[in-house]
Amino acid sequence: MGTSVFPCLFIILLSGGSPAGCAGDGGSASHSTAGTTEKPVLLNDIADAEAFVSGAEVAVVGFFQEPESPGASQFGLAAGRIPEVPFGLSTSPAVLSHYGVAANTVTLFRRVDNDRRDLDMNSKDVDAEKMTRFIRMNELRLVTEYNPVTAIGVMQSSLQLHLLLITDKMSPKHPEQMRKYQAAAELFKGKILFILVDSSLKSNERIVSFFKLKKSQLPALAIFHAPDEEQDVLTLDEVSVERVQDFCNRFLQRMQKKEDEPEKALNEEL
């Protein structure tokens, strides 16, 4: 299975989707299309914009020439559909220049991999519905819950090392597990993408079987390096920051050793 196509196949396997979904042009996310027009926070200058972007795990900014333009109106509708994500709007030329964007651009900023995603609003068919899907697909967080929409954003992330906590969200232990998993994620921010997989969902059974696990073995950690398909699995009696940290460090050391082997062999030949 070639690494050039593996990410797409991984999305199909985990989401049960089709190749069209890998291209990002599949059906809409399963969120209500109803929404009210929200007034995004007005960002008047660079200081406002920087404070807004740095103040959240995920922040969305609409860059427009006019705050009452059709695109800005659709932007407000999208904001009403995703109340948990902060939306800002700027018409300041200085702010647009600072972020290197043209007018009529929606940009999603995320802290987990210090990355951003831009959506060009100049296309006539970009509306609140497509904006909502764009945001849902790319709103990766310190811990991202896995679903067919976030799958695309996961595989497009610059972080190609993914750690999955596969566990039952209905378990009474889940809140404490998540608290510890979130704390561990802080330690590997910018290195590993932490993902939560709810094993109680039938749609996620493919993930459990992909890593050759049984439900009786859960909760479990599964770490996966997308470029070369390297992976490892650890079953858990309980989730702790120390066990997650140790598992990640051991895998990182293994990957580093693998990277060093060709150089070591070349030096021996010389």
Tab-separated table of N, CA, C and O in Angstrom, residues 131-181:
chain	number	residue	atom	x	y	z
A	131	MET	N	-19.008	27.284	4.105
A	131	MET	CA	-18.126	27.858	5.124
A	131	MET	C	-18.167	27.006	6.390
A	131	MET	O	-17.132	26.738	7.014
A	132	THR	N	-19.363	26.578	6.768
A	132	THR	CA	-19.524	25.753	7.960
A	132	THR	C	-18.773	24.442	7.815
A	132	THR	O	-18.075	24.002	8.740
A	133	ARG	N	-18.874	23.810	6.648
A	133	ARG	CA	-18.158	22.549	6.422
A	133	ARG	C	-16.649	22.772	6.469
A	133	ARG	O	-15.908	21.973	7.045
A	134	PHE	N	-16.182	23.861	5.865
A	134	PHE	CA	-14.754	24.196	5.876
A	134	PHE	C	-14.244	24.309	7.319
A	134	PHE	O	-13.176	23.793	7.662
A	135	ILE	N	-15.014	24.970	8.171
A	135	ILE	CA	-14.600	25.166	9.564
A	135	ILE	C	-14.656	23.852	10.324
A	135	ILE	O	-13.706	23.496	11.046
A	136	ARG	N	-15.742	23.102	10.180
A	136	ARG	CA	-15.874	21.823	10.878
A	136	ARG	C	-14.746	20.866	10.488
A	136	ARG	O	-14.229	20.119	11.316
A	137	MET	N	-14.358	20.901	9.234
A	137	MET	CA	-13.326	19.995	8.739
A	137	MET	C	-11.949	20.341	9.303
A	137	MET	O	-11.116	19.469	9.534
A	138	ASN	N	-11.722	21.629	9.561
A	138	ASN	CA	-10.383	22.087	9.926
A	138	ASN	C	-10.221	22.502	11.380
A	138	ASN	O	-9.139	22.906	11.789
A	139	GLU	N	-11.286	22.389	12.190
A	139	GLU	CA	-11.200	22.883	13.570
A	139	GLU	C	-10.522	21.864	14.495
A	139	GLU	O	-11.097	21.395	15.470
A	140	LEU	N	-9.284	21.536	14.179
A	140	LEU	CA	-8.525	20.619	15.015
A	140	LEU	C	-8.159	21.303	16.328
A	140	LEU	O	-7.758	22.465	16.352
A	141	ARG	N	-8.276	20.554	17.405
A	141	ARG	CA	-8.029	21.105	18.740
A	141	ARG	C	-6.914	20.326	19.430
A	141	ARG	O	-6.339	19.401	18.860
A	142	LEU	N	-6.629	20.713	20.660
A	142	LEU	CA	-5.605	20.001	21.428
A	142	LEU	C	-5.950	18.515	21.477
A	142	LEU	O	-5.087	17.652	21.322
A	143	VAL	N	-7.233	18.217	21.697
A	143	VAL	CA	-7.761	16.868	21.518
A	143	VAL	C	-8.951	16.984	20.579
A	143	VAL	O	-9.917	17.678	20.883
A	144	THR	N	-8.861	16.330	19.441
A	144	THR	CA	-9.916	16.400	18.423
A	144	THR	C	-10.725	15.111	18.424
A	144	THR	O	-10.160	14.024	18.326
A	145	GLU	N	-12.040	15.233	18.550
A	145	GLU	CA	-12.873	14.031	18.468
A	145	GLU	C	-13.007	13.613	17.016
A	145	GLU	O	-13.313	14.422	16.140
A	146	TYR	N	-12.797	12.333	16.783
A	146	TYR	CA	-12.781	11.818	15.416
A	146	TYR	C	-14.185	11.616	14.870
A	146	TYR	O	-15.053	11.067	15.535
A	147	ASN	N	-14.406	12.071	13.645
A	147	ASN	CA	-15.629	11.794	12.897
A	147	ASN	C	-15.303	11.916	11.415
A	147	ASN	O	-14.193	12.333	11.048
A	148	PRO	N	-16.204	11.551	10.524
A	148	PRO	CA	-15.889	11.579	9.095
A	148	PRO	C	-15.493	12.955	8.564
A	148	PRO	O	-14.818	13.049	7.540
A	149	VAL	N	-15.918	14.029	9.235
A	149	VAL	CA	-15.560	15.374	8.772
A	149	VAL	C	-14.168	15.761	9.270
A	149	VAL	O	-13.308	16.190	8.494
A	150	THR	N	-13.905	15.587	10.573
A	150	THR	CA	-12.584	15.943	11.092
A	150	THR	C	-11.502	15.020	10.544
A	150	THR	O	-10.322	15.378	10.563
A	151	ALA	N	-11.875	13.843	10.036
A	151	ALA	CA	-10.894	12.929	9.439
A	151	ALA	C	-10.097	13.622	8.346
A	151	ALA	O	-8.885	13.429	8.220
A	152	ILE	N	-10.772	14.436	7.551
A	152	ILE	CA	-10.101	15.117	6.441
A	152	ILE	C	-9.098	16.126	6.972
A	152	ILE	O	-7.955	16.197	6.523
A	153	GLY	N	-9.517	16.903	7.967
A	153	GLY	CA	-8.604	17.872	8.564
A	153	GLY	C	-7.416	17.201	9.227
A	153	GLY	O	-6.292	17.703	9.167
A	154	VAL	N	-7.650	16.053	9.863
A	154	VAL	CA	-6.566	15.314	10.513
A	154	VAL	C	-5.497	14.923	9.501
A	154	VAL	O	-4.299	15.137	9.714
A	155	MET	N	-5.921	14.374	8.384
A	155	MET	CA	-4.956	13.902	7.398
A	155	MET	C	-4.289	15.041	6.636
A	155	MET	O	-3.238	14.855	6.030
A	156	GLN	N	-4.883	16.227	6.661
A	156	GLN	CA	-4.280	17.386	5.996
A	156	GLN	C	-3.403	18.202	6.945
A	156	GLN	O	-2.742	19.146	6.522
A	157	SER	N	-3.374	17.822	8.213
A	157	SER	CA	-2.570	18.559	9.183
A	157	SER	C	-1.089	18.388	8.907
A	157	SER	O	-0.642	17.361	8.379
A	158	SER	N	-0.315	19.403	9.257
A	158	SER	CA	1.144	19.303	9.124
A	158	SER	C	1.716	18.313	10.131
A	158	SER	O	2.849	17.849	9.978
A	159	LEU	N	0.952	17.984	11.181
A	159	LEU	CA	1.385	16.974	12.150
A	159	LEU	C	1.004	15.598	11.618
A	159	LEU	O	-0.180	15.275	11.492
A	160	GLN	N	1.996	14.796	11.306
A	160	GLN	CA	1.733	13.498	10.687
A	160	GLN	C	1.848	12.340	11.669
A	160	GLN	O	1.760	11.185	11.292
A	161	LEU	N	2.034	12.674	12.933
A	161	LEU	CA	2.052	11.669	13.985
A	161	LEU	C	0.777	11.836	14.807
A	161	LEU	O	0.537	12.896	15.383
A	162	HIS	N	-0.048	10.800	14.820
A	162	HIS	CA	-1.371	10.879	15.439
A	162	HIS	C	-1.498	9.875	16.572
A	162	HIS	O	-1.168	8.696	16.401
A	163	LEU	N	-1.963	10.349	17.719
A	163	LEU	CA	-2.227	9.471	18.854
A	163	LEU	C	-3.728	9.377	19.059
A	163	LEU	O	-4.408	10.399	19.217
A	164	LEU	N	-4.253	8.153	19.068
A	164	LEU	CA	-5.683	7.935	19.251
A	164	LEU	C	-5.940	7.323	20.618
A	164	LEU	O	-5.304	6.326	20.990
A	165	LEU	N	-6.838	7.924	21.373
A	165	LEU	CA	-7.378	7.298	22.570
A	165	LEU	C	-8.712	6.695	22.166
A	165	LEU	O	-9.659	7.421	21.834
A	166	ILE	N	-8.772	5.378	22.163
A	166	ILE	CA	-9.988	4.676	21.765
A	166	ILE	C	-10.691	4.228	23.042
A	166	ILE	O	-10.194	3.365	23.776
A	167	THR	N	-11.834	4.837	23.308
A	167	THR	CA	-12.512	4.590	24.578
A	167	THR	C	-14.009	4.852	24.443
A	167	THR	O	-14.453	5.498	23.488
A	168	ASP	N	-14.760	4.364	25.390
A	168	ASP	CA	-16.220	4.522	25.400
A	168	ASP	C	-16.574	5.828	26.113
A	168	ASP	O	-16.348	5.960	27.326
A	169	LYS	N	-17.126	6.776	25.380
A	169	LYS	CA	-17.495	8.061	25.977
A	169	LYS	C	-18.616	7.940	26.998
A	169	LYS	O	-18.813	8.841	27.819
A	170	MET	N	-19.355	6.834	26.958
A	170	MET	CA	-20.458	6.633	27.902
A	170	MET	C	-19.961	6.112	29.249
A	170	MET	O	-20.722	6.050	30.210
A	171	SER	N	-18.692	5.740	29.320
A	171	SER	CA	-18.146	5.210	30.560
A	171	SER	C	-18.124	6.295	31.644
A	171	SER	O	-17.803	7.452	31.360
A	172	PRO	N	-18.431	5.934	32.889
A	172	PRO	CA	-18.362	6.926	33.975
A	172	PRO	C	-16.937	7.432	34.207
A	172	PRO	O	-16.740	8.480	34.820
A	173	LYS	N	-15.948	6.688	33.715
A	173	LYS	CA	-14.549	7.100	33.862
A	173	LYS	C	-14.128	8.119	32.804
A	173	LYS	O	-13.030	8.675	32.876
A	174	HIS	N	-14.983	8.347	31.811
A	174	HIS	CA	-14.579	9.163	30.668
A	174	HIS	C	-14.144	10.594	31.032
A	174	HIS	O	-13.104	11.058	30.544
A	175	PRO	N	-14.884	11.329	31.870
A	175	PRO	CA	-14.462	12.701	32.179
A	175	PRO	C	-13.048	12.782	32.761
A	175	PRO	O	-12.253	13.646	32.376
A	176	GLU	N	-12.726	11.848	33.660
A	176	GLU	CA	-11.386	11.844	34.259
A	176	GLU	C	-10.332	11.422	33.234
A	176	GLU	O	-9.218	11.951	33.200
A	177	GLN	N	-10.680	10.454	32.372
A	177	GLN	CA	-9.770	10.043	31.306
A	177	GLN	C	-9.436	11.224	30.394
A	177	GLN	O	-8.270	11.442	30.031
A	178	MET	N	-10.450	11.989	30.041
A	178	MET	CA	-10.251	13.126	29.151
A	178	MET	C	-9.417	14.218	29.803
A	178	MET	O	-8.590	14.860	29.142
A	179	ARG	N	-9.612	14.425	31.088
A	179	ARG	CA	-8.815	15.428	31.793
A	179	ARG	C	-7.328	15.083	31.717
A	179	ARG	O	-6.484	15.944	31.451
A	180	LYS	N	-7.005	13.809	31.910
A	180	LYS	CA	-5.612	13.372	31.881
A	180	LYS	C	-5.064	13.352	30.451
A	180	LYS	O	-3.907	13.710	30.210
A	181	TYR	N	-5.891	12.939	29.512
A	181	TYR	CA	-5.468	12.895	28.101
A	181	TYR	C	-5.194	14.311	27.590
A	181	TYR	O	-4.223	14.557	26.879
